Short mmCIF file of C-alpha atoms in Angstrom, two decimals:
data_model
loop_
_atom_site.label_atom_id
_atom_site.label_comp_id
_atom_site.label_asym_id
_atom_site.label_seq_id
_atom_site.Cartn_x
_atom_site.Cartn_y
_atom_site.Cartn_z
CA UNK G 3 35.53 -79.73 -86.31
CA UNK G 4 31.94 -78.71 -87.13
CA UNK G 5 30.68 -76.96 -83.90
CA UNK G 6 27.39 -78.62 -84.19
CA UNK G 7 28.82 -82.23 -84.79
CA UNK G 8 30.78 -81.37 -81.36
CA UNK G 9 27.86 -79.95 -79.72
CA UNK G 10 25.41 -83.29 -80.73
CA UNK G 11 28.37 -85.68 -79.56
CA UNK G 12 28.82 -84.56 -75.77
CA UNK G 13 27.33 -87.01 -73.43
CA UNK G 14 25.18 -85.39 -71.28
CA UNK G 15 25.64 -88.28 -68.60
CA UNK G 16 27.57 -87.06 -65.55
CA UNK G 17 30.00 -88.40 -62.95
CA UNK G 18 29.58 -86.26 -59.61
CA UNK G 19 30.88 -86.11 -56.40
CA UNK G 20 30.00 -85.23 -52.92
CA UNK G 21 31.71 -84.27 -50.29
CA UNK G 22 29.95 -83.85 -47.30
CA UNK G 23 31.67 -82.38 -43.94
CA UNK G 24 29.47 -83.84 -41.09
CA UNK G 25 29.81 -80.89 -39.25
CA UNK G 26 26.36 -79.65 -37.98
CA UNK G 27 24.21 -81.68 -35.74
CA UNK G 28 23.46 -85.16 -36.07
CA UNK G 29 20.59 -85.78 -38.47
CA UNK G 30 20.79 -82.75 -40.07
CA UNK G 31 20.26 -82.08 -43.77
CA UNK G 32 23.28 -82.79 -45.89
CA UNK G 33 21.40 -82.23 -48.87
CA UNK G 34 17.43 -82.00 -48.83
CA UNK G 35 15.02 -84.63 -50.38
CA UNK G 36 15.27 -84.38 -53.78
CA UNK G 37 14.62 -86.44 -57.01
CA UNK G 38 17.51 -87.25 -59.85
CA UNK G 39 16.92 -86.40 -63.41
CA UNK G 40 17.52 -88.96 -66.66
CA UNK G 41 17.29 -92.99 -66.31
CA UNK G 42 18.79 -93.99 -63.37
CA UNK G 43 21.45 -92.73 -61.00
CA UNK G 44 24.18 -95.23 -59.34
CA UNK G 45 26.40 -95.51 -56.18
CA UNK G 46 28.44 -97.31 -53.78
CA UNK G 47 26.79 -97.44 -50.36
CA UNK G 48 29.18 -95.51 -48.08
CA UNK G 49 31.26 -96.20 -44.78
CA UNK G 50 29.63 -93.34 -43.81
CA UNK G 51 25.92 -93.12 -43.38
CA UNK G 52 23.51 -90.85 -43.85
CA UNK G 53 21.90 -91.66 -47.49
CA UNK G 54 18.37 -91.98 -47.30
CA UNK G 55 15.16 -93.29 -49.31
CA UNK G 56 11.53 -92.58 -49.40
CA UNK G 57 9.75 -96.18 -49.30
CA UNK G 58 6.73 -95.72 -51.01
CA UNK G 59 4.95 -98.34 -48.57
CA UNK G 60 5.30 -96.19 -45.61
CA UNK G 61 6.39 -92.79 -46.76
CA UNK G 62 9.07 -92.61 -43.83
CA UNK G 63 13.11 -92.14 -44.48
CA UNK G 64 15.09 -95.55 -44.73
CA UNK G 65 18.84 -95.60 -43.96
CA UNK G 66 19.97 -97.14 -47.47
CA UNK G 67 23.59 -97.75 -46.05
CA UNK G 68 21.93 -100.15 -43.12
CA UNK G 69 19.91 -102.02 -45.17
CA UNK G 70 22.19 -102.73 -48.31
CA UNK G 71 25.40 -102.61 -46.65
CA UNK G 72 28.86 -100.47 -47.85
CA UNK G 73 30.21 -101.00 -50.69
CA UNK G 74 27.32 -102.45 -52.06
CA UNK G 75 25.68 -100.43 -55.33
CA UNK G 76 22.37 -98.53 -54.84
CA UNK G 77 20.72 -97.70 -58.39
CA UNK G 78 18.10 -95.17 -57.90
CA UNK G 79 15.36 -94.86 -60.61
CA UNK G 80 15.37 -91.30 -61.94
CA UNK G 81 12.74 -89.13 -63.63
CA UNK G 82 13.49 -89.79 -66.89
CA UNK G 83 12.63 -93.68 -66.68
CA UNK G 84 9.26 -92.70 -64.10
CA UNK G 85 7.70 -90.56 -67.46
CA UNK G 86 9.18 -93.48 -69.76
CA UNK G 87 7.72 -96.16 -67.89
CA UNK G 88 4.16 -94.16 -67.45
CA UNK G 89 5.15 -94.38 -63.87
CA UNK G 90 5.98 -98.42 -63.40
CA UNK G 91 9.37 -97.50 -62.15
CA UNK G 92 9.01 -94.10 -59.76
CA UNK G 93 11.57 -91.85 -59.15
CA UNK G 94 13.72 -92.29 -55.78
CA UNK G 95 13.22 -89.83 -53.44
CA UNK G 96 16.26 -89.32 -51.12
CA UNK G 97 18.50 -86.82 -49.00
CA UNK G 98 21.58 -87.13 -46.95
CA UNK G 99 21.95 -86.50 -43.69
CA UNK G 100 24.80 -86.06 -40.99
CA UNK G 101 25.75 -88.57 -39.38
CA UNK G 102 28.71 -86.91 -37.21
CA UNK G 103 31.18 -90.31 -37.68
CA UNK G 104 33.12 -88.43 -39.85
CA UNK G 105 33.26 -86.56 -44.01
CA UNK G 106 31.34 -88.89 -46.20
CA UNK G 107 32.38 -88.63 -49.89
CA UNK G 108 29.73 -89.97 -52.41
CA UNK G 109 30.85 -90.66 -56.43
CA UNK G 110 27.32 -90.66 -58.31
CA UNK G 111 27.10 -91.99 -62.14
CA UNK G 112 23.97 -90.50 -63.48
CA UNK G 113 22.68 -91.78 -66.95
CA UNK G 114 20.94 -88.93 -69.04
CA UNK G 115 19.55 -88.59 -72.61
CA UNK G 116 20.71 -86.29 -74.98
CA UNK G 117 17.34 -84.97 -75.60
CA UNK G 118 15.15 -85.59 -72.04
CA UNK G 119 12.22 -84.10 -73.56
CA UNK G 120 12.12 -85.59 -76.74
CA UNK G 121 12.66 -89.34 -75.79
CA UNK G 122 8.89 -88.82 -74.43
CA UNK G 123 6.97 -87.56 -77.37
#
């Protein structure tokens, strides 16, 4: 196969996952406030809380897993879409944080475009 056919085909979308012990205090970082790149980024709301949002009214944390509920999807708006948009869609700004109940696994879909940079010019 031609390497650069190969190369140009990957998606550069990505399918993580999280694990996060809950070990340290409660309300301690899991992972610090922090903004996703591509599109849009999209996961279940967990058992477990500790996922939290920036709301741009008030600039405080929100507890996304008490307001939408588990099991329910949260789609976060990523960096990609805020430059796309000229900044009518920003870029959710969120962390986790222990929450001492128990592990808290997250699966995260992030859409991404092959060529971040270019899709702006």
């Amino acid at each position: 196969m031609n390497e650069e056919l190969e190369t140009e085909s990957k998606d550069p979308s990505v399918l993580d996952t999280f694990y996060y012990f809950n070990t340290q205090h409660n309300g301690a970082l899991s992972m610090g406030p922090h903004l996703d790149p591509g599109f849009f980024s999209v996961t279940p709301a967990s058992l477990v809380p500790g996922l939290q949002v920036v709301d741009q009214s008030t600039q405080s944390w929100v507890d996304v897993e008490a307001e939408a509920g588990a099991g329910n999807l949260v789609l976060f708006c990523a960096e990609s879409l805020e430059r796309w948009s000229a900044g009518k869609y920003s870029a959710t700004n969120h962390q986790v944080v222990t929450s001492m109940q128990r592990p808290r696994l997250s699966v995260v879909f992030e859409l991404r475009s092959h060529n971040e940079g270019d899709a702006f010019e």
